[in-house]
Amino acid sequence: MQSVPPTNPRRAFAQKKVAEYMRYLMYSQQQATVSSRLNYPTFNSEVLDEQLGLYLSYIEAMGRPDILIVGSSRAVQGVDPRILRQGLEARGLSGLRVFNFGIHGATAQVVRFQLQELLGPEHLPRMILWADGVRAFNSGRVDRTYTEIVQSPGYQRLASGVRPQLSLGIAPQEAIASSSPEEYQFQPISFHAFSDSRVGKDSPSDDLGPDFAQNPSRTVVCLDSPQCFIRSGNRNSSTIATGVRRLSPLGVAIDAYGFLPVATRFNPRSYYRQQSRVDGRYDRDYANFQLGGIQGSALQSVAAFARSRQIPLVIVNLPLTDDYLDATRSSVEVEFRQYMRRMSAQAFLWRDLSTIRGLNRNEYFEDPSHLNQLGAAAVARSLAVDPNIPWPRGR
């Protein structure tokens, strides 16, 4: 509304759209069962805990996703769900729901755990998009993430037959009253910015307007869902804000669709002033390189599981910078591509984006091997126009 002056003829229409948007938002929050507190022991992985709670909340609000993105940190910040959805809409596949359930450090074993143990049948998508690279399939490296998960209290609870679920039936005011103040951080979204983008500022109270600090008793109607209202005594004045439980930097940064947008652009000159250049021969991710083994078995298990559920499985090899691909890593990449082409026969669809030259530009990366939000958008657009991917039908 701030962008539409009171004398502008579009003002009345804009006011109507704001009112409709706020009613829809409140309804969506109520449908999300008001409080999305995840009462479940930790899986010894902050990002898994965060993503799991968000995913279950997303399902409560939106329903099961049509497309679920899985993989490691390369996936969670390497495929933008909103850009993918927009690209598919441009092809006439409208209304598709896309969520990114990537987990830092995820290997094939971790993805198998996610899909076959952690999530129940009611949480599975119509399509699985597994975006990653060779490191996730190297059975020669120590799988620390999976080891931490299987040793966690959450895994022990899961083994007893109890799957995670959100707490239900808590009214908004009760949810806030039972929460400690430090459990929430609020970041505003301007009324004129109707996209899902976040507006990050230094001071939340400054962001919410000059009168917020002067009137801390303003009512906060909030959920543990992506958005909430902060209402002042003035009925005509409201601020839409995001509410994120647990103020970890990661939890705040991940958006409502599980995607981690990273703005940093990779510049080799400045990057290597702060970071050591690691030759592929000494990279622990490539140590004792072995395809097959435990990660190969996990891959085969996921493929068989998806096939039994009639869920299309698409595995995407994400791009890397030329700077990263020294002689050792390049040789491994060739071996990996050959291996995946063999494995994909009648098991899953293999899409190799690492060989598309336009996607390996430094400006698309945060560091030598992780995409930033520009790269994640480029990858999403590339996938959306791929005629070989059997995307679900639009709604």
Coordinates of C-alpha atoms in Angstrom, one line a residue:
M1 CA 0.0 0.0 0.0
Q2 CA 2.9 2.3 0.7
S3 CA 3.7 2.4 -3.1
V4 CA 0.1 3.5 -4.0
P5 CA -0.5 7.2 -3.0
P6 CA -4.0 8.0 -1.5
T7 CA -4.9 10.1 -4.5
N8 CA -4.0 7.4 -7.0
P9 CA -7.1 5.8 -8.7
R10 CA -5.6 2.4 -8.1
R11 CA -5.8 2.9 -4.3
A12 CA -9.2 1.4 -3.7
F13 CA -8.4 -1.7 -5.7
A14 CA -5.1 -2.0 -3.9
Q15 CA -6.8 -1.8 -0.5
K16 CA -9.2 -4.6 -1.6
K17 CA -6.3 -6.8 -2.7
V18 CA -4.5 -6.2 0.7
A19 CA -7.6 -7.1 2.6
E20 CA -8.1 -10.3 0.5
Y21 CA -4.4 -11.2 0.9
M22 CA -4.6 -10.8 4.7
R23 CA -7.8 -12.9 5.0
Y24 CA -6.2 -15.6 2.9
L25 CA -3.1 -15.6 4.9
M26 CA -4.9 -15.8 8.2
Y27 CA -7.0 -18.7 6.9
S28 CA -3.9 -20.5 5.7
Q29 CA -2.3 -20.1 9.1
Q30 CA -5.4 -21.5 10.8
Q31 CA -5.4 -24.5 8.4
A32 CA -1.8 -25.0 9.3
T33 CA -3.1 -26.0 12.8
V34 CA -2.1 -22.8 14.4
S35 CA 1.0 -24.0 16.2
S36 CA 3.6 -26.0 14.3
R37 CA 5.8 -26.9 17.3
L38 CA 7.6 -30.1 16.5
N39 CA 7.7 -32.1 19.7
Y40 CA 10.4 -34.6 18.7
P41 CA 14.0 -35.3 19.8
T42 CA 16.8 -34.0 17.7
F43 CA 18.4 -36.0 14.9
N44 CA 21.8 -34.4 15.7
S45 CA 21.5 -32.3 12.6
E46 CA 20.3 -28.7 13.0
V47 CA 19.3 -28.4 9.4
L48 CA 17.4 -31.7 9.4
D49 CA 15.5 -30.7 12.5
E50 CA 14.7 -27.3 11.0
Q51 CA 13.7 -28.7 7.6
L52 CA 11.6 -31.4 9.0
G53 CA 9.5 -29.1 11.1
L54 CA 9.1 -26.7 8.1
Y55 CA 8.2 -29.5 5.7
L56 CA 5.5 -30.9 8.0
S57 CA 4.1 -27.3 8.5
Y58 CA 4.2 -26.8 4.7
I59 CA 2.1 -30.0 4.2
E60 CA -0.4 -28.9 6.8
A61 CA -0.8 -25.6 5.1
M62 CA -0.4 -26.5 1.4
G63 CA -0.7 -30.3 1.1
R64 CA 1.8 -32.8 -0.1
P65 CA 4.3 -31.3 -2.6
D66 CA 4.1 -32.4 -6.2
I67 CA 7.9 -32.1 -6.5
L68 CA 10.2 -32.8 -3.5
I69 CA 13.9 -31.7 -3.9
V70 CA 16.4 -33.7 -1.8
G71 CA 20.1 -33.7 -1.6
S72 CA 22.9 -32.1 0.4
S73 CA 23.8 -28.4 0.9
R74 CA 24.4 -28.3 -2.8
A75 CA 20.6 -29.0 -3.3
V76 CA 19.3 -26.8 -0.5
Q77 CA 20.9 -23.8 -2.0
G78 CA 21.2 -25.0 -5.5
V79 CA 17.6 -25.4 -6.8
D80 CA 15.1 -22.6 -6.1
P81 CA 11.6 -24.1 -5.8
R82 CA 9.7 -20.9 -6.7
I83 CA 11.7 -20.3 -9.9
L84 CA 11.1 -24.0 -10.8
R85 CA 7.4 -23.6 -10.2
Q86 CA 7.3 -20.4 -12.3
G87 CA 9.2 -22.1 -15.1
L88 CA 6.7 -25.0 -15.1
E89 CA 3.8 -22.6 -15.0
A90 CA 5.2 -20.9 -18.2
R91 CA 4.9 -24.4 -19.8
G92 CA 1.3 -24.7 -18.8
L93 CA 1.9 -26.8 -15.7
S94 CA 0.2 -24.5 -13.3
G95 CA -0.4 -25.0 -9.6
L96 CA 2.4 -27.4 -8.9
R97 CA 3.8 -27.4 -5.3
V98 CA 7.5 -27.6 -4.9
F99 CA 9.5 -28.0 -1.7
N100 CA 13.3 -28.2 -1.1
F101 CA 14.1 -30.8 1.7
G102 CA 17.8 -30.6 1.2
I103 CA 20.0 -31.3 4.2
H104 CA 23.6 -30.2 4.7
G105 CA 25.9 -33.2 4.5
A106 CA 23.3 -35.5 3.0
T107 CA 24.6 -38.6 1.3
A108 CA 22.7 -41.4 -0.5
Q109 CA 22.2 -43.1 2.8
V110 CA 20.7 -39.9 4.3
V111 CA 18.3 -39.5 1.4
R112 CA 17.2 -43.2 1.7
F113 CA 16.6 -42.5 5.4
Q114 CA 14.5 -39.4 4.6
L115 CA 12.3 -41.1 2.1
Q116 CA 12.0 -44.6 3.4
E117 CA 12.1 -44.1 7.2
L118 CA 11.5 -40.6 8.3
L119 CA 8.5 -39.7 6.1
G120 CA 5.3 -41.6 6.1
P121 CA 3.3 -42.5 3.0
E122 CA 1.1 -39.4 3.5
H123 CA 4.2 -37.1 3.3
L124 CA 5.6 -38.5 0.0
P125 CA 5.5 -36.3 -3.1
R126 CA 4.4 -37.1 -6.7
M127 CA 8.0 -36.7 -7.9
I128 CA 11.4 -36.8 -6.4
L129 CA 14.1 -34.5 -7.7
W130 CA 17.5 -35.5 -6.2
A131 CA 20.0 -32.8 -6.9
D132 CA 23.6 -33.3 -5.9
G133 CA 27.0 -34.6 -7.1
V134 CA 29.7 -37.2 -6.8
R135 CA 30.5 -36.6 -3.1
A136 CA 27.1 -37.8 -2.0
F137 CA 27.7 -41.2 -3.7
N138 CA 31.3 -41.8 -2.6
S139 CA 31.3 -44.9 -0.3
G140 CA 35.0 -44.4 0.5
R141 CA 34.5 -41.3 2.6
V142 CA 33.3 -41.2 6.2
D143 CA 29.5 -40.6 6.2
R144 CA 29.5 -38.3 9.3
T145 CA 26.0 -37.0 8.7
Y146 CA 24.3 -40.4 8.5
T147 CA 26.3 -41.6 11.5
E148 CA 25.2 -38.7 13.6
I149 CA 21.6 -39.3 12.6
V150 CA 21.5 -43.0 13.5
Q151 CA 23.1 -42.2 16.9
S152 CA 20.6 -39.5 17.7
P153 CA 17.6 -39.5 20.1
G154 CA 15.3 -38.7 17.2
Y155 CA 16.4 -41.9 15.4
Q156 CA 15.8 -44.0 18.5
R157 CA 12.3 -42.5 18.8
L158 CA 11.7 -43.3 15.1
A159 CA 12.9 -46.8 15.5
S160 CA 10.3 -47.3 18.2
G161 CA 7.6 -46.7 15.6
V162 CA 6.8 -43.1 16.4
R163 CA 7.1 -40.7 13.4
P164 CA 7.5 -36.9 13.9
Q165 CA 4.3 -34.8 13.7
L166 CA 3.4 -31.3 14.6
S167 CA 1.5 -30.4 17.8
L168 CA -2.1 -29.7 17.0
G169 CA -5.0 -27.8 18.5
I170 CA -3.2 -24.8 20.1
A171 CA -4.8 -21.5 19.6
P172 CA -2.6 -18.6 18.3
Q173 CA -2.7 -16.7 21.6
E174 CA -1.9 -19.8 23.6
A175 CA 0.9 -20.8 21.2
I176 CA 2.5 -17.4 21.9
A177 CA 1.8 -17.4 25.6
S178 CA 3.5 -20.7 26.0
S179 CA 6.6 -19.7 24.0
S180 CA 9.5 -17.8 25.3
P181 CA 10.2 -14.4 23.6
E182 CA 13.5 -15.5 22.2
E183 CA 11.9 -18.3 20.2
Y184 CA 10.7 -15.9 17.5
Q185 CA 12.3 -13.4 15.2
F186 CA 10.2 -11.2 13.0
Q187 CA 11.2 -9.8 9.6
P188 CA 8.7 -7.5 7.8
I189 CA 7.4 -7.9 4.3
S190 CA 6.1 -4.6 2.8
F191 CA 2.5 -4.6 1.7
H192 CA 3.5 -3.8 -1.9
A193 CA 5.9 -6.8 -2.0
F194 CA 3.4 -9.7 -2.5
S195 CA 6.1 -12.2 -3.5
D196 CA 7.7 -14.7 -1.1
S197 CA 10.9 -12.7 -0.8
R198 CA 12.2 -11.7 2.6
V199 CA 13.3 -8.3 3.6
G200 CA 16.3 -8.7 5.8
K201 CA 17.2 -5.7 8.0
D202 CA 19.6 -5.2 10.9
S203 CA 17.0 -4.4 13.5
P204 CA 13.6 -6.1 13.6
S205 CA 12.0 -3.3 15.7
D206 CA 13.2 -0.6 13.3
D207 CA 11.8 -2.6 10.4
L208 CA 8.3 -2.8 11.9
G209 CA 8.0 1.0 12.0
P210 CA 9.0 3.8 14.3
D211 CA 6.0 3.2 16.7
F212 CA 6.8 -0.4 17.3
A213 CA 9.6 0.2 19.9
Q214 CA 7.4 2.8 21.6
N215 CA 4.4 0.4 21.8
P216 CA 5.8 -3.1 22.7
S217 CA 2.3 -4.2 23.8
R218 CA 1.1 -4.6 20.2
T219 CA -0.7 -7.9 19.7
V220 CA 1.2 -10.5 17.9
V221 CA -1.0 -13.1 16.1
C222 CA 1.5 -15.7 15.0
L223 CA 2.1 -19.2 14.1
D224 CA 5.2 -21.3 13.6
S225 CA 4.4 -21.0 9.9
P226 CA 6.2 -18.8 7.3
Q227 CA 4.2 -15.6 8.1
C228 CA 2.3 -13.9 10.9
F229 CA 0.6 -10.6 11.7
I230 CA 1.7 -7.9 14.1
R231 CA -1.3 -5.7 14.9
S232 CA -1.3 -2.3 16.5
G233 CA -4.2 -0.7 18.3
N234 CA -5.0 1.0 15.0
R235 CA -7.3 -1.4 13.1
N236 CA -6.2 0.1 9.8
S237 CA -2.6 -0.6 10.5
S238 CA -1.0 -4.0 10.2
T239 CA 2.4 -5.3 9.3
I240 CA 2.9 -8.7 7.7
A241 CA 6.0 -10.3 9.1
T242 CA 7.7 -13.6 9.0
G243 CA 8.0 -15.6 12.2
V244 CA 10.8 -18.2 12.6
R245 CA 11.1 -20.4 15.7
R246 CA 14.5 -21.0 17.1
L247 CA 16.8 -18.2 16.1
S248 CA 19.6 -20.2 14.5
P249 CA 21.2 -18.4 11.6
L250 CA 20.2 -21.3 9.3
G251 CA 16.6 -21.4 10.5
V252 CA 16.2 -17.7 9.8
A253 CA 17.8 -17.9 6.4
I254 CA 15.8 -20.8 5.0
D255 CA 12.7 -19.7 3.2
A256 CA 9.1 -21.0 3.4
Y257 CA 9.9 -23.6 0.7
G258 CA 13.0 -25.0 2.3
F259 CA 15.4 -23.1 0.0
L260 CA 18.5 -21.4 1.3
P261 CA 19.1 -18.3 -0.8
V262 CA 22.8 -17.2 -0.8
A263 CA 23.7 -13.8 -2.3
T264 CA 27.5 -14.2 -2.2
R265 CA 29.2 -14.4 -5.6
F266 CA 32.3 -16.5 -6.0
N267 CA 35.4 -14.4 -6.9
P268 CA 38.5 -16.6 -7.0
R269 CA 40.9 -13.7 -6.2
S270 CA 39.1 -12.6 -3.0
Y271 CA 38.0 -16.1 -2.1
Y272 CA 41.5 -17.6 -1.9
R273 CA 42.8 -14.7 0.1
Q274 CA 40.6 -16.1 2.9
Q275 CA 40.4 -19.8 2.1
S276 CA 43.1 -22.3 1.3
R277 CA 43.0 -23.9 -2.2
V278 CA 42.6 -27.6 -1.7
D279 CA 43.8 -29.9 -4.4
G280 CA 41.5 -32.8 -5.3
R281 CA 44.2 -35.3 -4.3
Y282 CA 43.9 -34.1 -0.7
D283 CA 40.1 -33.4 -0.6
R284 CA 38.5 -35.6 2.1
D285 CA 35.3 -35.7 0.1
Y286 CA 37.2 -37.6 -2.6
A287 CA 39.3 -39.8 -0.2
N288 CA 39.3 -43.5 -1.0
F289 CA 37.0 -42.8 -3.8
Q290 CA 34.6 -45.7 -4.4
L291 CA 31.3 -45.8 -6.3
G292 CA 29.0 -48.6 -5.3
G293 CA 29.4 -49.8 -1.7
I294 CA 27.0 -48.6 1.0
Q295 CA 26.1 -45.4 -0.9
G296 CA 25.5 -47.4 -4.1
S297 CA 23.2 -49.8 -2.1
A298 CA 21.3 -46.7 -0.8
L299 CA 20.9 -45.4 -4.3
Q300 CA 19.5 -48.7 -5.5
S301 CA 17.2 -48.8 -2.5
V302 CA 15.8 -45.3 -3.2
A303 CA 15.3 -46.2 -6.9
A304 CA 13.5 -49.4 -6.0
F305 CA 11.4 -47.7 -3.4
A306 CA 10.3 -44.9 -5.8
R307 CA 9.5 -47.4 -8.5
S308 CA 7.4 -49.5 -6.1
R309 CA 5.4 -46.3 -5.2
Q310 CA 5.2 -45.2 -8.8
I311 CA 7.0 -42.0 -8.0
P312 CA 9.2 -40.7 -10.8
L313 CA 12.8 -40.3 -9.6
V314 CA 15.0 -37.7 -11.3
I315 CA 18.7 -37.4 -10.3
V316 CA 20.4 -34.2 -11.3
N317 CA 24.2 -33.7 -11.3
L318 CA 24.6 -30.1 -10.3
P319 CA 27.2 -27.8 -12.0
L320 CA 30.6 -27.0 -10.6
T321 CA 33.1 -24.2 -11.4
D322 CA 36.1 -24.7 -13.7
D323 CA 38.2 -23.6 -10.7
Y324 CA 37.0 -26.5 -8.7
L325 CA 37.5 -29.1 -11.4
D326 CA 41.2 -29.8 -11.2
A327 CA 42.7 -33.0 -12.8
T328 CA 41.7 -35.3 -9.9
R329 CA 38.2 -34.1 -9.6
S330 CA 37.6 -34.0 -13.3
S331 CA 38.7 -37.6 -13.6
V332 CA 36.3 -38.6 -10.8
E333 CA 33.5 -36.6 -12.5
V334 CA 33.9 -38.6 -15.7
E335 CA 33.8 -41.9 -13.8
F336 CA 30.8 -40.7 -11.8
R337 CA 28.8 -39.8 -15.0
Q338 CA 29.6 -43.1 -16.5
Y339 CA 28.5 -44.9 -13.4
M340 CA 25.2 -43.0 -13.1
R341 CA 24.3 -43.5 -16.7
R342 CA 24.7 -47.3 -16.1
M343 CA 22.7 -47.2 -12.9
S344 CA 19.9 -45.1 -14.4
A345 CA 18.9 -47.8 -16.9
Q346 CA 15.2 -48.5 -16.1
A347 CA 15.8 -47.2 -12.6
F348 CA 15.7 -43.4 -12.7
L349 CA 16.1 -40.5 -15.0
W350 CA 19.7 -39.0 -15.0
R351 CA 20.1 -35.4 -15.9
D352 CA 23.7 -34.0 -16.1
L353 CA 23.8 -30.2 -15.7
S354 CA 27.6 -30.3 -15.0
T355 CA 28.3 -30.3 -18.7
I356 CA 26.2 -27.3 -19.6
R357 CA 28.7 -24.5 -20.0
G358 CA 26.4 -21.6 -19.2
L359 CA 25.7 -22.9 -15.7
N360 CA 29.3 -23.0 -14.5
R361 CA 29.9 -19.2 -14.4
N362 CA 31.6 -18.0 -11.2
E363 CA 28.8 -15.5 -10.7
Y364 CA 26.4 -18.4 -10.2
F365 CA 28.3 -19.7 -7.2
E366 CA 28.9 -18.9 -3.6
D367 CA 32.2 -20.9 -3.5
P368 CA 33.9 -23.3 -6.0
S369 CA 31.2 -26.0 -5.6
H370 CA 28.0 -24.4 -4.1
L371 CA 25.6 -22.4 -6.1
N372 CA 24.2 -19.1 -5.0
Q373 CA 20.7 -17.8 -5.5
L374 CA 21.5 -16.7 -9.1
G375 CA 22.8 -20.1 -9.9
A376 CA 19.9 -21.8 -8.2
A377 CA 17.5 -19.8 -10.3
A378 CA 19.4 -20.7 -13.5
V379 CA 19.4 -24.4 -12.6
A380 CA 15.6 -24.3 -11.9
R381 CA 15.0 -22.6 -15.2
S382 CA 17.1 -25.2 -17.0
L383 CA 15.2 -28.0 -15.4
A384 CA 11.8 -26.5 -16.1
V385 CA 12.4 -26.4 -19.8
D386 CA 13.9 -29.9 -20.0
P387 CA 11.5 -31.9 -22.3
N388 CA 12.8 -35.2 -21.0
I389 CA 11.7 -34.8 -17.4
P390 CA 8.2 -36.3 -16.7
W391 CA 6.8 -33.5 -14.6
P392 CA 3.6 -34.1 -12.8
R393 CA 0.5 -32.6 -14.5
G394 CA -0.6 -29.2 -13.3
R395 CA -3.5 -28.8 -10.9

